[in-house]
Amino acid sequence: MQSWSHLADAMTAGRTVSADSGEALGLSPARLTITFGFGPSLFDSRYGLARLQPARLTPLPAMHGDALTDSRSGGDLYVQACSDDRQVAFHALRTLTRAASGVAHPRWQQSGFRADSGAQTPRNLLGFKDGTDNAVKPDRDVWAASPGWLRGGSYLVMRRIRLDLAAWDRLARSRQQLAIGREKVTGAPLGLKREHDPLGLSRLDSQGRRAIPLGAHVRHASPSENGGVRMLRRGYNYDDGLDVLTGKPDAGLFFLAFARDPRAQVLRVLEQLATYDRLNEFSTPLASGVYAIPPGTRRGGFVGAGLLG
Ligand code: HEM
């Protein structure tokens, strides 16, 4: 973690590293950020860390409908490189992987993308705005308070969710909107005009039916249906070409959410969605993970020092 922190510091500032592989030479860091995390398995008997395992850091149970692949799930360590330039992100991961050679090796890897101009809410591969209602109070919803080494960090829940886009495309737009609970073009709650209008889950349409029907994704994901819990969603679309076994597209949502308590917040919503969400017909979760994300560090320190230092 010391050398990773050092490398992350250099690369996010656009400096070369020793024996640099070179593919990012001359490129700006393009808002490169690097996020590190620790999975529950890091705290087993191998490294003497068991007594420092956060009580909240345990693998999430498989949900109804999950088709999880072990080799794409979990992991002792989590490394995420984000940049506006994919080549810069690639270089960062390659450099960190090389530096860890002999100590840690990649278990799985996922590329993702989002049309994140900042000007409007990005869309997922279903074609809907994703991230409209993502307001959190960081101290209440995101930053972990304990154990001491994790204070000011967070937890990250990962779900790699394949979407059946061919089936989705066969659905008329009006039916897609009923499945999500929002208008496709504007992102407004069904029947309303503006993206950030409140959902109004008890609203009725002109025929006296629920404007946002039972089964709509936003209804069952909404804080008001889940004891008020909120999380910070920060997912990416992914496109891994064709599945080698089925010949069908392997594309979907690499769902990522930060929370102060992964079970009380994210698992709670996952359970609701597994039971009621219309999107289940069009989605298959293929991988899952939960990681403790230690707080950042000041220059001269290193990420994870509270745990490992
Ligand atoms: C099948 C994959 C998924 C797709 C395609 C998807 C898509 C969407 C879309 C289009 C919205 C409406 C826009 C917005 O408010 O951001 C939304 C809202 C939301 N989604 Fe998902 N989502 C997926 C999975 C999940 C999962 C696994 C969770 C949590 C465990 C989740 C939690 C939420 C929450 C909390 C909202 C906001 C609800 C509200 O309006 O209050 N989603 N999602």
Short mmCIF file of C-alpha atoms and ligand atoms in Angstrom, two decimals:
data_model
loop_
_atom_site.label_atom_id
_atom_site.label_comp_id
_atom_site.label_asym_id
_atom_site.label_seq_id
_atom_site.Cartn_x
_atom_site.Cartn_y
_atom_site.Cartn_z
CA MET A 1 0.00 0.00 0.00
CA GLN A 2 2.99 2.30 0.58
CA SER A 3 4.30 1.91 -2.92
CA TRP A 4 0.80 1.95 -4.41
CA SER A 5 0.09 5.25 -2.65
CA HIS A 6 3.35 6.68 -3.91
CA LEU A 7 2.56 5.58 -7.48
CA ALA A 8 -1.00 6.87 -7.26
CA ASP A 9 0.33 10.24 -6.11
CA ALA A 10 2.71 10.41 -9.07
CA MET A 11 0.27 9.24 -11.71
CA THR A 12 -2.66 11.41 -10.63
CA ALA A 13 -0.28 14.39 -10.87
CA GLY A 14 0.82 13.31 -14.38
CA ARG A 15 4.38 12.34 -13.41
CA THR A 16 6.10 9.32 -14.89
CA VAL A 17 7.06 6.43 -12.61
CA SER A 18 10.30 4.49 -12.57
CA ALA A 19 10.56 2.03 -15.49
CA ASP A 20 7.37 3.59 -16.85
CA SER A 21 5.69 1.40 -19.46
CA GLY A 22 5.15 4.57 -21.46
CA GLU A 23 1.65 4.39 -22.90
CA ALA A 24 0.56 7.49 -21.00
CA LEU A 25 3.64 9.57 -21.88
CA GLY A 26 2.57 12.99 -23.08
CA LEU A 27 -1.03 12.50 -21.96
CA SER A 28 -2.54 14.62 -19.21
CA PRO A 29 -3.88 12.64 -16.22
CA ALA A 30 -7.39 13.54 -17.44
CA ARG A 31 -8.82 13.69 -13.89
CA LEU A 32 -7.27 10.34 -12.96
CA THR A 33 -8.39 9.13 -9.55
CA ILE A 34 -7.37 5.91 -7.85
CA THR A 35 -9.46 4.28 -5.14
CA PHE A 36 -8.24 1.41 -2.98
CA GLY A 37 -10.34 -1.01 -0.94
CA PHE A 38 -10.04 -4.08 1.27
CA GLY A 39 -12.32 -7.10 0.87
CA PRO A 40 -13.55 -9.27 3.76
CA SER A 41 -11.15 -12.07 2.79
CA LEU A 42 -8.14 -9.87 3.60
CA PHE A 43 -9.08 -10.31 7.25
CA ASP A 44 -8.91 -14.12 7.32
CA SER A 45 -6.06 -15.88 9.12
CA ARG A 46 -3.30 -15.13 6.56
CA TYR A 47 -2.14 -11.65 7.55
CA GLY A 48 -2.98 -11.36 11.23
CA LEU A 49 -5.65 -8.74 10.50
CA ALA A 50 -8.65 -10.73 11.75
CA ARG A 51 -9.22 -8.64 14.87
CA LEU A 52 -9.28 -5.46 12.80
CA GLN A 53 -12.07 -6.64 10.49
CA PRO A 54 -14.98 -4.21 10.58
CA ALA A 55 -18.16 -5.94 11.74
CA ARG A 56 -19.92 -4.45 8.72
CA LEU A 57 -17.43 -5.92 6.24
CA THR A 58 -18.86 -9.34 5.45
CA PRO A 59 -19.78 -10.75 2.03
CA LEU A 60 -23.35 -9.96 1.02
CA PRO A 61 -25.57 -13.01 0.55
CA ALA A 62 -26.57 -14.00 -2.97
CA MET A 63 -29.97 -12.60 -3.96
CA HIS A 64 -32.78 -14.45 -5.68
CA GLY A 65 -31.95 -14.31 -9.40
CA ASP A 66 -28.19 -13.95 -8.92
CA ALA A 67 -25.93 -16.05 -11.13
CA LEU A 68 -22.66 -15.14 -9.44
CA THR A 69 -19.29 -16.24 -10.76
CA ASP A 70 -16.79 -16.65 -7.96
CA SER A 71 -13.79 -15.79 -10.12
CA ARG A 72 -15.34 -12.39 -10.94
CA SER A 73 -16.47 -11.64 -7.39
CA GLY A 74 -14.79 -10.76 -4.11
CA GLY A 75 -11.03 -10.22 -3.82
CA ASP A 76 -8.73 -9.20 -0.96
CA LEU A 77 -7.96 -5.84 -2.51
CA TYR A 78 -9.94 -3.47 -4.71
CA VAL A 79 -8.33 -0.98 -7.07
CA GLN A 80 -10.34 1.42 -9.21
CA ALA A 81 -8.76 3.79 -11.69
CA CYS A 82 -11.05 6.43 -13.23
CA SER A 83 -10.04 8.88 -15.90
CA ASP A 84 -11.55 10.78 -18.79
CA ASP A 85 -8.88 9.05 -20.90
CA ARG A 86 -9.14 5.29 -21.01
CA GLN A 87 -5.46 4.92 -21.88
CA VAL A 88 -4.50 6.79 -18.71
CA ALA A 89 -6.68 4.48 -16.60
CA PHE A 90 -5.17 1.44 -18.29
CA HIS A 91 -1.67 2.69 -17.60
CA ALA A 92 -2.50 3.28 -13.95
CA LEU A 93 -3.81 -0.25 -13.43
CA ARG A 94 -0.91 -1.76 -15.35
CA THR A 95 1.60 0.15 -13.24
CA LEU A 96 -0.06 -0.83 -9.96
CA THR A 97 -0.31 -4.47 -11.05
CA ARG A 98 3.36 -4.55 -11.97
CA ALA A 99 4.38 -2.96 -8.68
CA ALA A 100 2.44 -5.66 -6.80
CA SER A 101 4.01 -8.53 -8.74
CA GLY A 102 4.81 -11.42 -6.41
CA VAL A 103 2.59 -9.99 -3.66
CA ALA A 104 -0.84 -9.66 -5.23
CA HIS A 105 -2.24 -10.57 -8.62
CA PRO A 106 -5.43 -9.56 -10.45
CA ARG A 107 -8.40 -11.81 -9.73
CA TRP A 108 -10.87 -10.06 -11.99
CA GLN A 109 -10.94 -6.81 -13.93
CA GLN A 110 -13.77 -4.72 -15.29
CA SER A 111 -13.73 -1.78 -17.69
CA GLY A 112 -16.60 0.67 -17.67
CA PHE A 113 -17.66 3.96 -19.13
CA ARG A 114 -20.17 6.74 -18.52
CA ALA A 115 -21.06 9.79 -20.56
CA ASP A 116 -20.22 12.10 -17.71
CA SER A 117 -20.10 15.63 -19.05
CA GLY A 118 -21.27 17.04 -15.73
CA ALA A 119 -23.91 19.03 -17.62
CA GLN A 120 -26.56 16.32 -17.50
CA THR A 121 -27.26 13.07 -15.71
CA PRO A 122 -25.51 10.25 -17.61
CA ARG A 123 -27.61 7.47 -19.16
CA ASN A 124 -27.30 3.74 -18.63
CA LEU A 125 -27.54 1.18 -21.46
CA LEU A 126 -31.31 0.97 -21.03
CA GLY A 127 -31.27 4.52 -22.35
CA PHE A 128 -32.53 6.07 -19.10
CA LYS A 129 -30.90 8.75 -17.01
CA ASP A 130 -29.22 7.03 -14.07
CA GLY A 131 -28.26 9.01 -11.00
CA THR A 132 -31.09 11.54 -10.90
CA ASP A 133 -32.07 10.91 -7.31
CA ASN A 134 -28.68 10.35 -5.77
CA ALA A 135 -28.66 12.98 -3.05
CA VAL A 136 -26.94 11.93 0.16
CA LYS A 137 -25.85 13.51 3.39
CA PRO A 138 -22.25 12.28 3.44
CA ASP A 139 -21.86 12.14 7.23
CA ARG A 140 -25.11 10.24 7.63
CA ASP A 141 -25.04 8.07 4.50
CA VAL A 142 -21.50 7.63 3.19
CA TRP A 143 -18.58 8.14 5.59
CA ALA A 144 -17.83 5.24 7.92
CA ALA A 145 -17.44 6.08 11.59
CA SER A 146 -15.77 2.92 12.84
CA PRO A 147 -13.52 1.03 13.33
CA GLY A 148 -10.93 3.75 13.90
CA TRP A 149 -8.80 2.90 10.88
CA LEU A 150 -11.82 3.28 8.57
CA ARG A 151 -13.13 6.56 10.01
CA GLY A 152 -13.67 8.97 7.12
CA GLY A 153 -13.61 6.12 4.61
CA SER A 154 -16.60 4.19 3.34
CA TYR A 155 -17.88 0.86 2.08
CA LEU A 156 -18.31 0.03 -1.57
CA VAL A 157 -20.79 -2.51 -2.89
CA MET A 158 -20.14 -3.86 -6.39
CA ARG A 159 -22.63 -5.76 -8.54
CA ARG A 160 -21.89 -6.64 -12.15
CA ILE A 161 -25.35 -6.78 -13.69
CA ARG A 162 -25.77 -8.05 -17.24
CA LEU A 163 -28.70 -6.49 -19.08
CA ASP A 164 -30.75 -8.31 -21.71
CA LEU A 165 -30.77 -5.39 -24.12
CA ALA A 166 -32.39 -7.34 -26.98
CA ALA A 167 -35.43 -8.11 -24.79
CA TRP A 168 -35.48 -4.53 -23.50
CA ASP A 169 -35.42 -3.15 -27.03
CA ARG A 170 -38.51 -5.21 -27.87
CA LEU A 171 -40.44 -3.39 -25.15
CA ALA A 172 -42.33 -0.28 -26.29
CA ARG A 173 -41.03 2.91 -24.73
CA SER A 174 -44.22 3.32 -22.69
CA ARG A 175 -43.63 -0.11 -21.11
CA GLN A 176 -39.97 0.64 -20.47
CA GLN A 177 -41.07 3.76 -18.63
CA LEU A 178 -43.48 1.75 -16.48
CA ALA A 179 -40.64 -0.64 -15.58
CA ILE A 180 -38.37 2.21 -14.48
CA GLY A 181 -41.01 4.64 -13.19
CA ARG A 182 -39.56 7.62 -15.07
CA GLU A 183 -39.92 9.23 -18.47
CA LYS A 184 -37.17 8.14 -20.83
CA VAL A 185 -36.25 11.43 -22.48
CA THR A 186 -36.55 13.87 -19.60
CA GLY A 187 -35.93 11.53 -16.66
CA ALA A 188 -38.97 13.05 -14.90
CA PRO A 189 -41.11 10.84 -12.65
CA LEU A 190 -43.82 9.23 -14.81
CA GLY A 191 -46.46 11.77 -15.77
CA LEU A 192 -44.43 14.78 -14.57
CA LYS A 193 -42.36 17.28 -16.51
CA ARG A 194 -39.08 17.91 -14.78
CA GLU A 195 -36.26 15.49 -13.98
CA HIS A 196 -35.89 16.61 -10.38
CA ASP A 197 -39.59 16.75 -9.52
CA PRO A 198 -40.26 14.60 -6.43
CA LEU A 199 -41.36 11.05 -7.33
CA GLY A 200 -44.72 11.33 -5.56
CA LEU A 201 -45.23 7.61 -5.11
CA SER A 202 -48.86 8.02 -4.07
CA ARG A 203 -49.81 10.07 -7.15
CA LEU A 204 -52.61 8.67 -9.33
CA ASP A 205 -52.87 9.02 -13.10
CA SER A 206 -55.96 10.30 -14.93
CA GLN A 207 -57.53 6.82 -14.74
CA GLY A 208 -57.02 6.60 -11.01
CA ARG A 209 -54.13 4.11 -11.19
CA ARG A 210 -50.79 4.56 -9.47
CA ALA A 211 -48.74 6.91 -11.65
CA ILE A 212 -45.61 4.93 -10.69
CA PRO A 213 -46.83 1.33 -10.69
CA LEU A 214 -45.96 -1.52 -8.40
CA GLY A 215 -42.88 -3.17 -9.83
CA ALA A 216 -41.35 0.10 -11.06
CA HIS A 217 -37.64 0.18 -10.22
CA VAL A 218 -37.66 3.63 -8.64
CA ARG A 219 -40.61 2.74 -6.40
CA HIS A 220 -38.85 -0.22 -4.80
CA ALA A 221 -35.41 1.44 -4.72
CA SER A 222 -36.77 4.65 -3.26
CA PRO A 223 -35.77 5.67 0.28
CA SER A 224 -39.43 6.07 1.25
CA GLU A 225 -40.01 2.35 0.59
CA ASN A 226 -36.81 1.38 2.44
CA GLY A 227 -36.95 3.05 5.82
CA GLY A 228 -35.32 6.22 4.47
CA VAL A 229 -31.97 4.64 3.55
CA ARG A 230 -29.84 6.35 0.92
CA MET A 231 -26.58 5.40 -0.78
CA LEU A 232 -24.24 7.13 -3.20
CA ARG A 233 -24.55 5.30 -6.51
CA ARG A 234 -21.62 5.67 -8.88
CA GLY A 235 -22.01 2.93 -11.46
CA TYR A 236 -20.54 2.48 -14.92
CA ASN A 237 -21.90 0.97 -18.10
CA TYR A 238 -19.88 -1.93 -19.38
CA ASP A 239 -19.58 -3.64 -22.74
CA ASP A 240 -17.54 -6.83 -22.81
CA GLY A 241 -18.39 -7.79 -26.37
CA LEU A 242 -19.99 -11.18 -26.96
CA ASP A 243 -20.20 -13.88 -24.33
CA VAL A 244 -17.92 -16.65 -25.61
CA LEU A 245 -20.33 -19.38 -24.54
CA THR A 246 -23.65 -17.97 -25.73
CA GLY A 247 -22.57 -15.59 -28.49
CA LYS A 248 -24.88 -12.99 -26.94
CA PRO A 249 -23.78 -9.49 -25.89
CA ASP A 250 -22.32 -9.22 -22.42
CA ALA A 251 -23.15 -5.63 -21.55
CA GLY A 252 -24.86 -3.97 -18.64
CA LEU A 253 -24.32 -2.02 -15.48
CA PHE A 254 -21.28 -2.26 -13.24
CA PHE A 255 -23.27 -1.07 -10.24
CA LEU A 256 -21.18 0.63 -7.55
CA ALA A 257 -22.57 2.25 -4.42
CA PHE A 258 -20.87 3.82 -1.43
CA ALA A 259 -22.52 3.52 1.97
CA ARG A 260 -21.74 3.92 5.63
CA ASP A 261 -23.32 0.54 6.33
CA PRO A 262 -23.50 -1.83 3.35
CA ARG A 263 -26.07 -4.13 4.95
CA ALA A 264 -28.45 -1.59 6.45
CA GLN A 265 -28.39 0.54 3.30
CA VAL A 266 -27.50 -1.39 0.14
CA LEU A 267 -28.49 -4.92 1.12
CA ARG A 268 -31.82 -3.65 2.29
CA VAL A 269 -32.60 -2.18 -1.13
CA LEU A 270 -31.15 -5.21 -2.95
CA GLU A 271 -33.59 -7.44 -1.09
CA GLN A 272 -36.54 -5.23 -2.04
CA LEU A 273 -35.46 -5.14 -5.66
CA ALA A 274 -34.84 -8.91 -5.82
CA THR A 275 -38.48 -9.43 -4.83
CA TYR A 276 -40.36 -6.68 -6.66
CA ASP A 277 -38.31 -5.02 -9.40
CA ARG A 278 -39.65 -5.33 -12.97
CA LEU A 279 -36.06 -4.91 -14.16
CA ASN A 280 -35.29 -8.42 -12.88
CA GLU A 281 -36.78 -9.73 -16.12
CA PHE A 282 -34.08 -7.90 -18.02
CA SER A 283 -31.08 -8.23 -15.71
CA THR A 284 -28.82 -10.92 -14.26
CA PRO A 285 -26.31 -10.09 -11.53
CA LEU A 286 -23.13 -12.01 -12.39
CA ALA A 287 -20.68 -10.77 -9.77
CA SER A 288 -20.76 -9.21 -6.34
CA GLY A 289 -18.34 -7.70 -3.88
CA VAL A 290 -18.10 -5.52 -0.81
CA TYR A 291 -15.01 -3.58 0.19
CA ALA A 292 -13.93 -1.24 2.95
CA ILE A 293 -12.58 1.94 1.35
CA PRO A 294 -10.00 3.51 3.68
CA PRO A 295 -9.82 7.29 3.90
CA GLY A 296 -7.34 9.19 1.73
CA THR A 297 -3.96 10.25 3.00
CA ARG A 298 -1.80 13.33 3.22
CA ARG A 299 1.43 13.55 1.26
CA GLY A 300 4.07 11.39 2.95
CA GLY A 301 1.48 9.01 4.41
CA PHE A 302 -0.08 6.04 2.69
CA VAL A 303 -3.58 4.76 2.10
CA GLY A 304 -4.50 2.10 4.64
CA ALA A 305 -1.85 3.22 7.15
CA GLY A 306 -4.43 3.07 9.91
CA LEU A 307 -4.89 -0.63 9.25
CA LEU A 308 -1.41 -1.69 8.16
CA GLY A 309 0.94 0.95 9.53
C1 HEM B 1 -30.45 -3.69 -13.27
C2 HEM B 1 -29.61 -2.73 -13.00
C3 HEM B 1 -30.11 -1.34 -12.68
C4 HEM B 1 -30.51 -0.39 -13.56
C5 HEM B 1 -30.54 -0.50 -15.08
C6 HEM B 1 -30.90 0.76 -12.78
C7 HEM B 1 -31.41 1.93 -13.30
C8 HEM B 1 -31.95 2.97 -12.58
C9 HEM B 1 -32.62 4.12 -13.13
C10 HEM B 1 -32.81 4.38 -14.63
C11 HEM B 1 -33.03 4.90 -12.10
C12 HEM B 1 -33.80 6.23 -12.21
C13 HEM B 1 -32.95 7.45 -12.22
C14 HEM B 1 -32.31 7.78 -10.89
O1 HEM B 1 -32.96 8.26 -9.95
O2 HEM B 1 -31.10 7.56 -10.80
C15 HEM B 1 -32.60 4.25 -10.89
C16 HEM B 1 -32.83 4.73 -9.63
C17 HEM B 1 -32.37 4.12 -8.48
N1 HEM B 1 -31.72 2.91 -8.39
FE1 HEM B 1 -31.28 1.68 -9.92
N2 HEM B 1 -30.72 0.48 -11.45
C18 HEM B 1 -30.23 -0.79 -11.35
C19 HEM B 1 -29.89 -1.45 -10.20
C20 HEM B 1 -29.98 -0.91 -8.93
C21 HEM B 1 -29.51 -1.55 -7.73
C22 HEM B 1 -28.86 -2.93 -7.64
C23 HEM B 1 -29.76 -0.67 -6.70
C24 HEM B 1 -29.48 -0.77 -5.22
C25 HEM B 1 -29.22 -1.83 -4.53
C26 HEM B 1 -30.37 0.51 -7.28
C27 HEM B 1 -30.76 1.62 -6.57
C28 HEM B 1 -31.40 2.71 -7.08
C29 HEM B 1 -31.84 3.83 -6.28
C30 HEM B 1 -31.65 4.00 -4.78
C31 HEM B 1 -32.48 4.71 -7.15
C32 HEM B 1 -33.14 6.05 -6.80
C33 HEM B 1 -34.57 5.79 -6.44
C34 HEM B 1 -35.33 7.08 -6.15
O3 HEM B 1 -35.75 7.73 -7.09
O4 HEM B 1 -35.48 7.41 -4.99
N3 HEM B 1 -30.48 0.32 -8.63
N4 HEM B 1 -31.95 3.07 -11.21
#
